[in-house]
mmCIF file of N, CA and C in Angstrom:
data_model
loop_
_atom_site.group_PDB
_atom_site.id
_atom_site.type_symbol
_atom_site.label_atom_id
_atom_site.label_comp_id
_atom_site.label_asym_id
_atom_site.label_seq_id
_atom_site.Cartn_x
_atom_site.Cartn_y
_atom_site.Cartn_z
ATOM 1 N N MET A 196 90.639 117.015 84.029
ATOM 2 C CA MET A 196 89.672 116.182 84.726
ATOM 3 C C MET A 196 88.360 116.241 83.964
ATOM 4 N N SER A 197 87.818 115.090 83.714
ATOM 5 C CA SER A 197 86.548 115.000 83.025
ATOM 6 C C SER A 197 85.413 115.286 84.005
ATOM 7 N N ARG A 198 84.541 116.177 83.622
ATOM 8 C CA ARG A 198 83.424 116.510 84.503
ATOM 9 C C ARG A 198 82.106 116.017 83.935
ATOM 10 N N ASN A 199 82.152 115.076 83.046
ATOM 11 C CA ASN A 199 80.937 114.546 82.459
ATOM 12 C C ASN A 199 80.484 113.343 83.291
ATOM 13 N N PHE A 200 79.979 113.629 84.481
ATOM 14 C CA PHE A 200 79.625 112.580 85.432
ATOM 15 C C PHE A 200 78.329 111.883 85.041
ATOM 16 N N LYS A 201 77.543 112.498 84.201
ATOM 17 C CA LYS A 201 76.244 111.944 83.835
ATOM 18 C C LYS A 201 76.387 110.577 83.154
ATOM 19 N N GLU A 202 77.460 110.381 82.438
ATOM 20 C CA GLU A 202 77.629 109.161 81.651
ATOM 21 C C GLU A 202 78.287 108.015 82.443
ATOM 22 N N LEU A 203 78.728 108.275 83.681
ATOM 23 C CA LEU A 203 79.411 107.247 84.463
ATOM 24 C C LEU A 203 78.407 106.300 85.116
ATOM 25 N N SER A 204 78.851 105.063 85.314
ATOM 26 C CA SER A 204 78.014 104.076 86.004
ATOM 27 C C SER A 204 78.077 104.349 87.512
ATOM 28 N N ILE A 205 77.259 103.642 88.259
ATOM 29 C CA ILE A 205 77.219 103.821 89.698
ATOM 30 C C ILE A 205 78.570 103.482 90.327
ATOM 31 N N GLU A 206 79.186 102.396 89.877
ATOM 32 C CA GLU A 206 80.494 101.986 90.407
ATOM 33 C C GLU A 206 81.567 103.033 90.097
ATOM 34 N N GLU A 207 81.510 103.555 88.877
ATOM 35 C CA GLU A 207 82.479 104.579 88.481
ATOM 36 C C GLU A 207 82.256 105.863 89.272
ATOM 37 N N LEU A 208 81.002 106.188 89.570
ATOM 38 C CA LEU A 208 80.711 107.374 90.371
ATOM 39 C C LEU A 208 81.245 107.216 91.798
ATOM 40 N N HIS A 209 81.082 106.021 92.356
ATOM 41 C CA HIS A 209 81.642 105.755 93.684
ATOM 42 C C HIS A 209 83.155 105.902 93.671
ATOM 43 N N ALA A 210 83.805 105.378 92.651
ATOM 44 C CA ALA A 210 85.246 105.495 92.548
ATOM 45 C C ALA A 210 85.672 106.947 92.383
ATOM 46 N N LYS A 211 84.950 107.701 91.572
ATOM 47 C CA LYS A 211 85.262 109.126 91.344
ATOM 48 C C LYS A 211 85.066 109.900 92.650
ATOM 49 N N ASP A 212 84.028 109.545 93.417
ATOM 50 C CA ASP A 212 83.784 110.214 94.693
ATOM 51 C C ASP A 212 84.951 109.993 95.651
ATOM 52 N N ARG A 213 85.420 108.749 95.739
ATOM 53 C CA ARG A 213 86.565 108.449 96.616
ATOM 54 C C ARG A 213 87.801 109.213 96.168
ATOM 55 N N GLU A 214 88.013 109.247 94.853
ATOM 56 C CA GLU A 214 89.178 109.937 94.292
ATOM 57 C C GLU A 214 89.134 111.443 94.608
ATOM 58 N N LEU A 215 87.972 112.046 94.416
ATOM 59 C CA LEU A 215 87.832 113.486 94.655
ATOM 60 C C LEU A 215 87.971 113.823 96.138
ATOM 61 N N ARG A 216 87.402 112.975 97.004
ATOM 62 C CA ARG A 216 87.512 113.206 98.462
ATOM 63 C C ARG A 216 88.967 113.063 98.912
ATOM 64 N N GLU A 217 89.691 112.113 98.336
ATOM 65 C CA GLU A 217 91.101 111.962 98.679
ATOM 66 C C GLU A 217 91.905 113.192 98.221
ATOM 67 N N SER A 218 91.605 113.677 97.040
ATOM 68 C CA SER A 218 92.270 114.881 96.528
ATOM 69 C C SER A 218 91.972 116.074 97.417
ATOM 70 N N LEU A 219 90.721 116.202 97.851
ATOM 71 C CA LEU A 219 90.333 117.299 98.731
ATOM 72 C C LEU A 219 91.077 117.217 100.066
ATOM 73 N N PHE A 220 91.169 116.007 100.613
ATOM 74 C CA PHE A 220 91.895 115.826 101.865
ATOM 75 C C PHE A 220 93.356 116.260 101.729
ATOM 76 N N LYS A 221 93.991 115.812 100.656
ATOM 77 C CA LYS A 221 95.395 116.171 100.440
ATOM 78 C C LYS A 221 95.574 117.663 100.255
ATOM 79 N N LEU A 222 94.642 118.284 99.525
ATOM 80 C CA LEU A 222 94.726 119.724 99.283
ATOM 81 C C LEU A 222 94.515 120.507 100.586
ATOM 82 N N ARG A 223 93.573 120.068 101.409
ATOM 83 C CA ARG A 223 93.359 120.730 102.706
ATOM 84 C C ARG A 223 94.589 120.589 103.595
ATOM 85 N N PHE A 224 95.212 119.428 103.545
ATOM 86 C CA PHE A 224 96.422 119.206 104.331
ATOM 87 C C PHE A 224 97.536 120.153 103.867
ATOM 88 N N GLN A 225 97.719 120.251 102.558
ATOM 89 C CA GLN A 225 98.718 121.179 102.012
ATOM 90 C C GLN A 225 98.413 122.617 102.400
ATOM 91 N N HIS A 226 97.125 122.960 102.378
ATOM 92 C CA HIS A 226 96.701 124.323 102.699
ATOM 93 C C HIS A 226 97.022 124.636 104.170
ATOM 94 N N GLY A 227 96.956 123.640 105.024
ATOM 95 C CA GLY A 227 97.283 123.840 106.427
ATOM 96 C C GLY A 227 98.776 124.074 106.650
ATOM 97 N N ILE A 228 99.577 123.466 105.797
ATOM 98 C CA ILE A 228 101.021 123.564 105.936
ATOM 99 C C ILE A 228 101.576 124.826 105.273
ATOM 100 N N ARG A 229 101.074 125.117 104.080
ATOM 101 C CA ARG A 229 101.591 126.254 103.331
ATOM 102 C C ARG A 229 100.487 126.829 102.462
ATOM 103 N N ARG A 230 100.779 127.955 101.848
ATOM 104 C CA ARG A 230 99.823 128.545 100.930
ATOM 105 C C ARG A 230 99.682 127.741 99.657
ATOM 106 N N LEU A 231 98.466 127.694 99.158
ATOM 107 C CA LEU A 231 98.233 126.997 97.899
ATOM 108 C C LEU A 231 98.488 127.931 96.731
ATOM 109 N N ASP A 232 98.968 127.344 95.640
ATOM 110 C CA ASP A 232 99.163 128.137 94.414
ATOM 111 C C ASP A 232 97.820 128.596 93.858
ATOM 112 N N ASN A 233 96.821 127.715 93.953
ATOM 113 C CA ASN A 233 95.496 128.036 93.422
ATOM 114 C C ASN A 233 94.438 127.617 94.451
ATOM 115 N N PRO A 234 94.085 128.503 95.386
ATOM 116 C CA PRO A 234 93.118 128.136 96.422
ATOM 117 C C PRO A 234 91.710 127.881 95.871
ATOM 118 N N ALA A 235 91.450 128.265 94.641
ATOM 119 C CA ALA A 235 90.133 128.010 94.030
ATOM 120 C C ALA A 235 89.926 126.512 93.813
ATOM 121 N N GLN A 236 91.007 125.726 93.829
ATOM 122 C CA GLN A 236 90.898 124.284 93.665
ATOM 123 C C GLN A 236 90.030 123.676 94.755
ATOM 124 N N LEU A 237 90.104 124.236 95.955
ATOM 125 C CA LEU A 237 89.304 123.697 97.071
ATOM 126 C C LEU A 237 87.818 123.767 96.760
ATOM 127 N N SER A 238 87.338 124.914 96.331
ATOM 128 C CA SER A 238 85.912 125.043 96.047
ATOM 129 C C SER A 238 85.509 124.229 94.816
ATOM 130 N N ARG A 239 86.411 124.151 93.840
ATOM 131 C CA ARG A 239 86.103 123.366 92.641
ATOM 132 C C ARG A 239 85.943 121.882 92.982
ATOM 133 N N LEU A 240 86.818 121.374 93.858
ATOM 134 C CA LEU A 240 86.726 119.966 94.285
ATOM 135 C C LEU A 240 85.436 119.723 95.063
ATOM 136 N N LYS A 241 85.094 120.645 95.956
ATOM 137 C CA LYS A 241 83.846 120.511 96.726
ATOM 138 C C LYS A 241 82.633 120.458 95.793
ATOM 139 N N LYS A 242 82.640 121.309 94.776
ATOM 140 C CA LYS A 242 81.513 121.334 93.831
ATOM 141 C C LYS A 242 81.463 120.063 93.004
ATOM 142 N N ASP A 243 82.626 119.545 92.608
ATOM 143 C CA ASP A 243 82.662 118.283 91.860
ATOM 144 C C ASP A 243 82.153 117.132 92.718
ATOM 145 N N ILE A 244 82.508 117.123 93.993
ATOM 146 C CA ILE A 244 82.015 116.075 94.904
ATOM 147 C C ILE A 244 80.493 116.161 94.990
ATOM 148 N N ALA A 245 79.958 117.370 95.096
ATOM 149 C CA ALA A 245 78.513 117.553 95.168
ATOM 150 C C ALA A 245 77.841 117.077 93.879
ATOM 151 N N ARG A 246 78.465 117.357 92.744
ATOM 152 C CA ARG A 246 77.907 116.904 91.471
ATOM 153 C C ARG A 246 77.874 115.381 91.400
ATOM 154 N N VAL A 247 78.962 114.764 91.797
ATOM 155 C CA VAL A 247 79.026 113.291 91.779
ATOM 156 C C VAL A 247 77.945 112.726 92.699
ATOM 157 N N GLN A 248 77.799 113.290 93.877
ATOM 158 C CA GLN A 248 76.786 112.824 94.818
ATOM 159 C C GLN A 248 75.371 112.984 94.236
ATOM 160 N N THR A 249 75.139 114.071 93.541
ATOM 161 C CA THR A 249 73.823 114.308 92.929
ATOM 162 C C THR A 249 73.521 113.249 91.888
ATOM 163 N N TYR A 250 74.476 112.999 90.989
ATOM 164 C CA TYR A 250 74.247 111.976 89.955
ATOM 165 C C TYR A 250 74.156 110.594 90.554
ATOM 166 N N LEU A 251 74.928 110.327 91.590
ATOM 167 C CA LEU A 251 74.901 109.026 92.252
ATOM 168 C C LEU A 251 73.532 108.774 92.892
ATOM 169 N N THR A 252 73.004 109.765 93.574
ATOM 170 C CA THR A 252 71.693 109.636 94.191
ATOM 171 C C THR A 252 70.615 109.437 93.146
ATOM 172 N N ALA A 253 70.690 110.193 92.071
ATOM 173 C CA ALA A 253 69.695 110.067 90.997
ATOM 174 C C ALA A 253 69.731 108.681 90.375
ATOM 175 N N LYS A 254 70.934 108.181 90.095
ATOM 176 C CA LYS A 254 71.047 106.844 89.448
ATOM 177 C C LYS A 254 70.622 105.746 90.408
ATOM 178 N N GLU A 255 70.929 105.866 91.685
ATOM 179 C CA GLU A 255 70.517 104.854 92.658
ATOM 180 C C GLU A 255 69.009 104.848 92.843
ATOM 181 N N ASN A 256 68.380 106.003 92.737
ATOM 182 C CA ASN A 256 66.927 106.074 92.890
ATOM 183 C C ASN A 256 66.190 105.561 91.655
ATOM 184 N N GLN A 257 66.849 105.543 90.510
ATOM 185 C CA GLN A 257 66.241 105.039 89.278
ATOM 186 C C GLN A 257 66.114 103.525 89.307
ATOM 187 N N GLN A 258 66.965 102.879 90.053
ATOM 188 C CA GLN A 258 66.977 101.407 90.058
ATOM 189 C C GLN A 258 65.899 100.843 90.946
#
């Protein structure tokens, strides 16, 4: 997964945000049903969502 969110456009950041939130939802659902192989994925996804939101807010405020 590419974490270079700084170079993405606003539309791409919105798409990445939706993608990450969907992945987080699926991972939480799996976690409720069974143990995860790598539970650290949950916190990594949350942090990536926060990063995307930070860059999205910054780019929207620049316009």
